[in-house]
Amino acid sequence: MSYKRFTLRMKLSDILHTNYFLLPIVHRFDIRYGIGDLSVAEICRERSIDQDFFIEILNIYHDEHYFPEAELLKADVRLIVGYLRKTHAYYVDYLLPSIDSLIHALVESGHAHNSTLGPVASLFDEFSREFRKHIDGEEQQVFPYALSVADAYRGQADGTRPPTGWDGGIRCFEDEHLLMDEKLFDLKNLLIKYIGEPFDVHVCNSIIFEVDRLERDARDHARIEDRILFTAVEQMEKALRGAARA
Ligand SMILES: [Fe+2]
Ligand SMILES: [Fe+2]
């Protein structure tokens, strides 16, 4: 199913009423509640937000079949990295701890007699550890490297050497995205197919909704990394290498 595109002239409140899951996306641009009837363009102008990048991000999250690669590749790498960092903070500070406390509540609802709930907690702990490690790697190495390539491309620096141990280059992080995706599906599958009574069914439903939200959000986040950030960095690396040879 494909959706009607959101436009800059639309009221942001109408867009949010169309899809409440866009609220955390909007918050990543430091837009909170109390937005009145302002249009997207007006809010962006008022807060110095890049309106084209903002509207494309809303459209991408709203429609999983929409991905305007050429448009997004025009965005400033600093803008893309800034947005990706806000998304990481949302996962680390809110979504992972929130799912973790739901899983603890689920295990407690089994009154310590339910041995089928232990593997759910272990699987999530394992995922959470790996996901945080992945995020750390991007924050500490990938993003600084991407920014240094962008600086070099603009003629402001010459530090374009990838960190040591990056045999696969920036693309090695792409493979990890697929593994993360599979683990979140496994978690939902484990709950739906294999856990037994007793447990709190409402808590279990909430875990599935939240894990599904994380899975969709992380998939879109990974698409922006793989297809926009990494592609933009590769294009600049190529141009810099060409310029060095000339
Ligand atoms: Fe990331
Ligand atoms: Fe990533």
mmCIF file of C-alpha atoms and ligand atoms in Angstrom:
data_model
loop_
_atom_site.group_PDB
_atom_site.id
_atom_site.type_symbol
_atom_site.label_atom_id
_atom_site.label_comp_id
_atom_site.label_asym_id
_atom_site.label_seq_id
_atom_site.Cartn_x
_atom_site.Cartn_y
_atom_site.Cartn_z
ATOM 1 C CA MET A 1 0.000 0.000 0.000
ATOM 2 C CA SER A 2 1.364 3.435 -0.836
ATOM 3 C CA TYR A 3 0.302 6.622 0.897
ATOM 4 C CA LYS A 4 -0.294 10.220 -0.074
ATOM 5 C CA ARG A 5 2.913 12.208 0.511
ATOM 6 C CA PHE A 6 3.043 14.787 3.281
ATOM 7 C CA THR A 7 3.902 18.270 2.024
ATOM 8 C CA LEU A 8 5.437 21.415 3.499
ATOM 9 C CA ARG A 9 2.120 23.243 3.291
ATOM 10 C CA MET A 10 0.294 20.737 5.516
ATOM 11 C CA LYS A 11 -0.297 21.462 9.196
ATOM 12 C CA LEU A 12 2.085 19.381 11.283
ATOM 13 C CA SER A 13 -0.782 18.623 13.702
ATOM 14 C CA ASP A 14 -2.781 17.027 10.828
ATOM 15 C CA ILE A 15 0.226 14.907 9.885
ATOM 16 C CA LEU A 16 0.588 13.704 13.483
ATOM 17 C CA HIS A 17 -3.133 12.867 13.655
ATOM 18 C CA THR A 18 -2.610 10.710 10.543
ATOM 19 C CA ASN A 19 0.130 8.708 12.244
ATOM 20 C CA TYR A 20 0.898 9.064 15.969
ATOM 21 C CA PHE A 21 4.032 6.937 15.584
ATOM 22 C CA LEU A 22 5.610 10.001 13.948
ATOM 23 C CA LEU A 23 5.678 11.763 17.340
ATOM 24 C CA PRO A 24 9.105 10.416 18.402
ATOM 25 C CA ILE A 25 10.462 11.241 14.921
ATOM 26 C CA VAL A 26 9.281 14.852 15.244
ATOM 27 C CA HIS A 27 10.782 15.068 18.744
ATOM 28 C CA ARG A 28 14.188 14.172 17.262
ATOM 29 C CA PHE A 29 14.068 17.590 15.580
ATOM 30 C CA ASP A 30 13.387 19.196 18.981
ATOM 31 C CA ILE A 31 9.756 19.888 18.124
ATOM 32 C CA ARG A 32 7.639 19.063 21.177
ATOM 33 C CA TYR A 33 3.934 19.482 21.864
ATOM 34 C CA GLY A 34 1.972 22.757 21.631
ATOM 35 C CA ILE A 35 2.507 23.264 17.889
ATOM 36 C CA GLY A 36 -0.922 24.824 17.204
ATOM 37 C CA ASP A 37 -1.976 25.069 13.570
ATOM 38 C CA LEU A 38 1.415 25.883 12.088
ATOM 39 C CA SER A 39 2.348 24.312 8.769
ATOM 40 C CA VAL A 40 5.488 22.198 8.410
ATOM 41 C CA ALA A 41 7.185 25.038 6.498
ATOM 42 C CA GLU A 42 6.297 27.580 9.215
ATOM 43 C CA ILE A 43 7.575 25.395 12.046
ATOM 44 C CA CYS A 44 10.804 24.650 10.168
ATOM 45 C CA ARG A 45 11.367 28.340 9.410
ATOM 46 C CA GLU A 46 10.686 29.291 13.031
ATOM 47 C CA ARG A 47 13.158 26.694 14.368
ATOM 48 C CA SER A 48 15.776 26.781 11.600
ATOM 49 C CA ILE A 49 15.143 23.157 10.622
ATOM 50 C CA ASP A 50 16.019 22.013 7.085
ATOM 51 C CA GLN A 51 12.452 21.634 5.767
ATOM 52 C CA ASP A 52 13.250 19.323 2.845
ATOM 53 C CA PHE A 53 15.147 16.866 5.041
ATOM 54 C CA PHE A 54 12.428 16.996 7.704
ATOM 55 C CA ILE A 55 9.517 16.286 5.349
ATOM 56 C CA GLU A 56 11.393 13.444 3.640
ATOM 57 C CA ILE A 57 12.140 11.819 7.008
ATOM 58 C CA LEU A 58 8.428 11.991 7.931
ATOM 59 C CA ASN A 59 7.438 10.474 4.596
ATOM 60 C CA ILE A 60 9.998 7.664 4.888
ATOM 61 C CA TYR A 61 8.736 6.624 8.310
ATOM 62 C CA HIS A 62 5.125 6.873 7.259
ATOM 63 C CA ASP A 63 5.492 4.773 4.124
ATOM 64 C CA GLU A 64 7.981 1.928 4.163
ATOM 65 C CA HIS A 65 7.919 1.731 0.354
ATOM 66 C CA TYR A 66 9.014 5.349 -0.047
ATOM 67 C CA PHE A 67 12.713 6.125 -0.115
ATOM 68 C CA PRO A 68 13.828 9.243 -2.058
ATOM 69 C CA GLU A 69 17.509 8.318 -2.259
ATOM 70 C CA ALA A 70 18.506 11.087 -4.718
ATOM 71 C CA GLU A 71 16.806 13.772 -2.612
ATOM 72 C CA LEU A 72 18.355 12.599 0.641
ATOM 73 C CA LEU A 73 21.804 12.338 -0.890
ATOM 74 C CA LYS A 74 21.658 16.111 -1.364
ATOM 75 C CA ALA A 75 21.429 16.612 2.425
ATOM 76 C CA ASP A 76 24.444 17.818 4.403
ATOM 77 C CA VAL A 77 26.262 14.901 6.099
ATOM 78 C CA ARG A 78 26.262 16.883 9.379
ATOM 79 C CA LEU A 79 22.470 17.024 9.204
ATOM 80 C CA ILE A 80 22.180 13.277 8.578
ATOM 81 C CA VAL A 81 24.615 12.408 11.380
ATOM 82 C CA GLY A 82 22.830 14.790 13.776
ATOM 83 C CA TYR A 83 19.531 13.068 13.077
ATOM 84 C CA LEU A 84 21.017 9.560 13.407
ATOM 85 C CA ARG A 85 22.561 10.512 16.769
ATOM 86 C CA LYS A 86 19.193 11.687 18.091
ATOM 87 C CA THR A 87 17.724 8.361 16.989
ATOM 88 C CA HIS A 88 20.460 6.452 18.855
ATOM 89 C CA ALA A 89 19.701 8.472 21.992
ATOM 90 C CA TYR A 90 16.023 7.550 21.673
ATOM 91 C CA TYR A 91 16.894 3.826 21.500
ATOM 92 C CA VAL A 92 19.466 3.871 24.311
ATOM 93 C CA ASP A 93 17.750 6.264 26.718
ATOM 94 C CA TYR A 94 14.142 5.287 26.177
ATOM 95 C CA LEU A 95 13.137 2.350 23.982
ATOM 96 C CA LEU A 96 15.619 -0.319 25.159
ATOM 97 C CA PRO A 97 15.078 0.436 28.900
ATOM 98 C CA SER A 98 11.315 0.523 28.323
ATOM 99 C CA ILE A 99 11.286 -2.951 26.682
ATOM 100 C CA ASP A 100 13.677 -4.212 29.363
ATOM 101 C CA SER A 101 11.318 -3.221 32.179
ATOM 102 C CA LEU A 102 8.368 -4.811 30.362
ATOM 103 C CA ILE A 103 10.343 -8.067 30.065
ATOM 104 C CA HIS A 104 11.136 -7.949 33.787
ATOM 105 C CA ALA A 105 7.423 -7.461 34.498
ATOM 106 C CA LEU A 106 6.632 -10.441 32.258
ATOM 107 C CA VAL A 107 9.134 -12.681 34.068
ATOM 108 C CA GLU A 108 7.727 -11.575 37.446
ATOM 109 C CA SER A 109 4.192 -12.299 36.279
ATOM 110 C CA GLY A 110 5.288 -15.948 35.886
ATOM 111 C CA HIS A 111 5.900 -16.049 39.698
ATOM 112 C CA ALA A 112 9.362 -17.621 39.164
ATOM 113 C CA HIS A 113 7.696 -20.954 38.252
ATOM 114 C CA ASN A 114 7.560 -20.321 34.536
ATOM 115 C CA SER A 115 10.787 -21.608 32.959
ATOM 116 C CA THR A 116 9.634 -20.633 29.435
ATOM 117 C CA LEU A 117 10.104 -16.912 30.216
ATOM 118 C CA GLY A 118 13.847 -17.107 31.003
ATOM 119 C CA PRO A 119 14.902 -17.492 27.336
ATOM 120 C CA VAL A 120 12.887 -14.365 26.434
ATOM 121 C CA ALA A 121 14.893 -12.292 28.920
ATOM 122 C CA SER A 122 18.188 -13.859 27.743
ATOM 123 C CA LEU A 123 17.424 -13.225 24.075
ATOM 124 C CA PHE A 124 16.569 -9.584 24.744
ATOM 125 C CA ASP A 125 19.684 -9.087 26.928
ATOM 126 C CA GLU A 126 21.833 -10.488 24.137
ATOM 127 C CA PHE A 127 20.150 -8.272 21.537
ATOM 128 C CA SER A 128 20.383 -5.201 23.750
ATOM 129 C CA ARG A 129 24.118 -5.753 24.385
ATOM 130 C CA GLU A 130 24.905 -6.194 20.684
ATOM 131 C CA PHE A 131 22.710 -3.293 19.619
ATOM 132 C CA ARG A 132 24.356 -0.932 22.123
ATOM 133 C CA LYS A 133 27.775 -2.107 20.942
ATOM 134 C CA HIS A 134 26.759 -1.436 17.344
ATOM 135 C CA ILE A 135 25.521 2.042 18.274
ATOM 136 C CA ASP A 136 28.746 2.736 20.201
ATOM 137 C CA GLY A 137 30.806 1.718 17.158
ATOM 138 C CA GLU A 138 28.867 4.159 14.997
ATOM 139 C CA GLU A 139 29.069 6.983 17.539
ATOM 140 C CA GLN A 140 32.782 6.502 18.244
ATOM 141 C CA GLN A 141 34.074 5.563 14.797
ATOM 142 C CA VAL A 142 31.637 5.687 11.880
ATOM 143 C CA PHE A 143 30.162 9.149 12.480
ATOM 144 C CA PRO A 144 33.454 10.916 13.268
ATOM 145 C CA TYR A 145 34.968 9.283 10.162
ATOM 146 C CA ALA A 146 31.973 10.312 7.988
ATOM 147 C CA LEU A 147 32.246 13.896 9.285
ATOM 148 C CA SER A 148 35.991 13.974 8.633
ATOM 149 C CA VAL A 149 35.448 12.827 5.029
ATOM 150 C CA ALA A 150 32.786 15.527 4.602
ATOM 151 C CA ASP A 151 35.191 18.142 6.011
ATOM 152 C CA ALA A 152 37.942 16.971 3.678
ATOM 153 C CA TYR A 153 35.519 17.096 0.756
ATOM 154 C CA ARG A 154 34.715 20.703 1.591
ATOM 155 C CA GLY A 155 38.445 21.356 1.718
ATOM 156 C CA GLN A 156 38.510 21.900 5.461
ATOM 157 C CA ALA A 157 40.614 18.922 6.554
ATOM 158 C CA ASP A 158 42.546 15.986 5.179
ATOM 159 C CA GLY A 159 41.698 13.211 7.684
ATOM 160 C CA THR A 160 40.049 10.660 5.440
ATOM 161 C CA ARG A 161 41.856 7.550 6.652
ATOM 162 C CA PRO A 162 39.410 4.931 8.057
ATOM 163 C CA PRO A 163 40.061 3.827 11.681
ATOM 164 C CA THR A 164 42.371 0.814 12.094
ATOM 165 C CA GLY A 165 40.744 -2.628 11.863
ATOM 166 C CA TRP A 166 38.236 -1.539 9.220
ATOM 167 C CA ASP A 167 39.145 -4.157 6.651
ATOM 168 C CA GLY A 168 35.653 -4.070 5.162
ATOM 169 C CA GLY A 169 35.526 -0.248 5.209
ATOM 170 C CA ILE A 170 32.437 1.666 6.247
ATOM 171 C CA ARG A 171 30.212 -1.016 4.707
ATOM 172 C CA CYS A 172 31.076 -3.610 7.378
ATOM 173 C CA PHE A 173 28.420 -1.988 9.563
ATOM 174 C CA GLU A 174 25.785 -2.790 6.956
ATOM 175 C CA ASP A 175 25.980 -6.553 7.674
ATOM 176 C CA GLU A 176 25.322 -6.011 11.370
ATOM 177 C CA HIS A 177 22.011 -4.314 10.526
ATOM 178 C CA LEU A 178 20.615 -7.523 9.035
ATOM 179 C CA LEU A 179 21.560 -9.546 12.132
ATOM 180 C CA MET A 180 19.818 -7.026 14.447
ATOM 181 C CA ASP A 181 16.666 -7.241 12.368
ATOM 182 C CA GLU A 182 16.580 -11.053 12.633
ATOM 183 C CA LYS A 183 17.034 -11.026 16.420
ATOM 184 C CA LEU A 184 14.016 -8.762 16.968
ATOM 185 C CA PHE A 185 11.860 -11.001 14.822
ATOM 186 C CA ASP A 186 13.116 -14.052 16.774
ATOM 187 C CA LEU A 187 12.042 -12.393 20.014
ATOM 188 C CA LYS A 188 8.481 -11.799 18.821
ATOM 189 C CA ASN A 189 8.376 -15.318 17.405
ATOM 190 C CA LEU A 190 9.556 -16.833 20.685
ATOM 191 C CA LEU A 191 6.733 -15.099 22.550
ATOM 192 C CA ILE A 192 4.013 -15.956 20.057
ATOM 193 C CA LYS A 193 4.962 -19.603 19.524
ATOM 194 C CA TYR A 194 6.716 -20.944 22.564
ATOM 195 C CA ILE A 195 5.940 -19.369 25.921
ATOM 196 C CA GLY A 196 3.580 -21.138 28.288
ATOM 197 C CA GLU A 197 1.328 -20.116 31.229
ATOM 198 C CA PRO A 198 1.357 -18.457 33.678
ATOM 199 C CA PHE A 199 2.206 -14.929 32.479
ATOM 200 C CA ASP A 200 0.510 -11.551 32.103
ATOM 201 C CA VAL A 201 -0.890 -11.505 28.580
ATOM 202 C CA HIS A 202 -1.262 -7.687 28.523
ATOM 203 C CA VAL A 203 2.405 -7.193 29.373
ATOM 204 C CA CYS A 204 3.294 -9.727 26.691
ATOM 205 C CA ASN A 205 1.222 -7.800 24.109
ATOM 206 C CA SER A 206 2.957 -4.551 25.103
ATOM 207 C CA ILE A 207 6.371 -6.202 24.586
ATOM 208 C CA ILE A 208 5.393 -7.313 21.087
ATOM 209 C CA PHE A 209 4.082 -3.826 20.188
ATOM 210 C CA GLU A 210 7.243 -2.149 21.498
ATOM 211 C CA VAL A 211 9.628 -4.644 19.891
ATOM 212 C CA ASP A 212 7.780 -4.217 16.613
ATOM 213 C CA ARG A 213 8.093 -0.428 16.926
ATOM 214 C CA LEU A 214 11.809 -0.754 17.574
ATOM 215 C CA GLU A 215 12.191 -3.158 14.644
ATOM 216 C CA ARG A 216 10.482 -0.759 12.195
ATOM 217 C CA ASP A 217 12.280 2.292 13.543
ATOM 218 C CA ALA A 218 15.680 0.570 13.474
ATOM 219 C CA ARG A 219 15.040 -0.701 9.943
ATOM 220 C CA ASP A 220 14.371 2.837 8.682
ATOM 221 C CA HIS A 221 17.346 4.103 10.644
ATOM 222 C CA ALA A 222 19.563 1.446 9.019
ATOM 223 C CA ARG A 223 18.234 2.368 5.545
ATOM 224 C CA ILE A 224 19.339 5.966 6.131
ATOM 225 C CA GLU A 225 22.772 4.745 7.252
ATOM 226 C CA ASP A 226 23.268 2.186 4.472
ATOM 227 C CA ARG A 227 21.780 4.016 1.534
ATOM 228 C CA ILE A 228 22.373 7.647 2.397
ATOM 229 C CA LEU A 229 25.214 8.150 4.863
ATOM 230 C CA PHE A 230 27.458 5.328 3.607
ATOM 231 C CA THR A 231 26.707 6.113 -0.051
ATOM 232 C CA ALA A 232 27.415 9.828 0.471
ATOM 233 C CA VAL A 233 30.715 9.001 2.223
ATOM 234 C CA GLU A 234 31.739 6.584 -0.538
ATOM 235 C CA GLN A 235 30.986 9.176 -3.221
ATOM 236 C CA MET A 236 33.096 11.781 -1.413
ATOM 237 C CA GLU A 237 35.919 9.266 -0.837
ATOM 238 C CA LYS A 238 35.937 8.492 -4.569
ATOM 239 C CA ALA A 239 36.020 12.185 -5.464
ATOM 240 C CA LEU A 240 38.837 12.819 -2.978
ATOM 241 C CA ARG A 241 40.871 9.876 -4.316
ATOM 242 C CA GLY A 242 40.298 11.158 -7.881
ATOM 243 C CA ALA A 243 41.451 14.633 -6.869
ATOM 244 C CA ALA A 244 44.548 13.192 -5.143
ATOM 245 C CA ARG A 245 45.519 11.258 -8.305
ATOM 246 C CA ALA A 246 45.029 14.281 -10.612
HETATM 247 FE FE FE B 1 22.803 3.689 13.876
HETATM 248 FE FE FE B 2 23.565 1.060 12.339
#
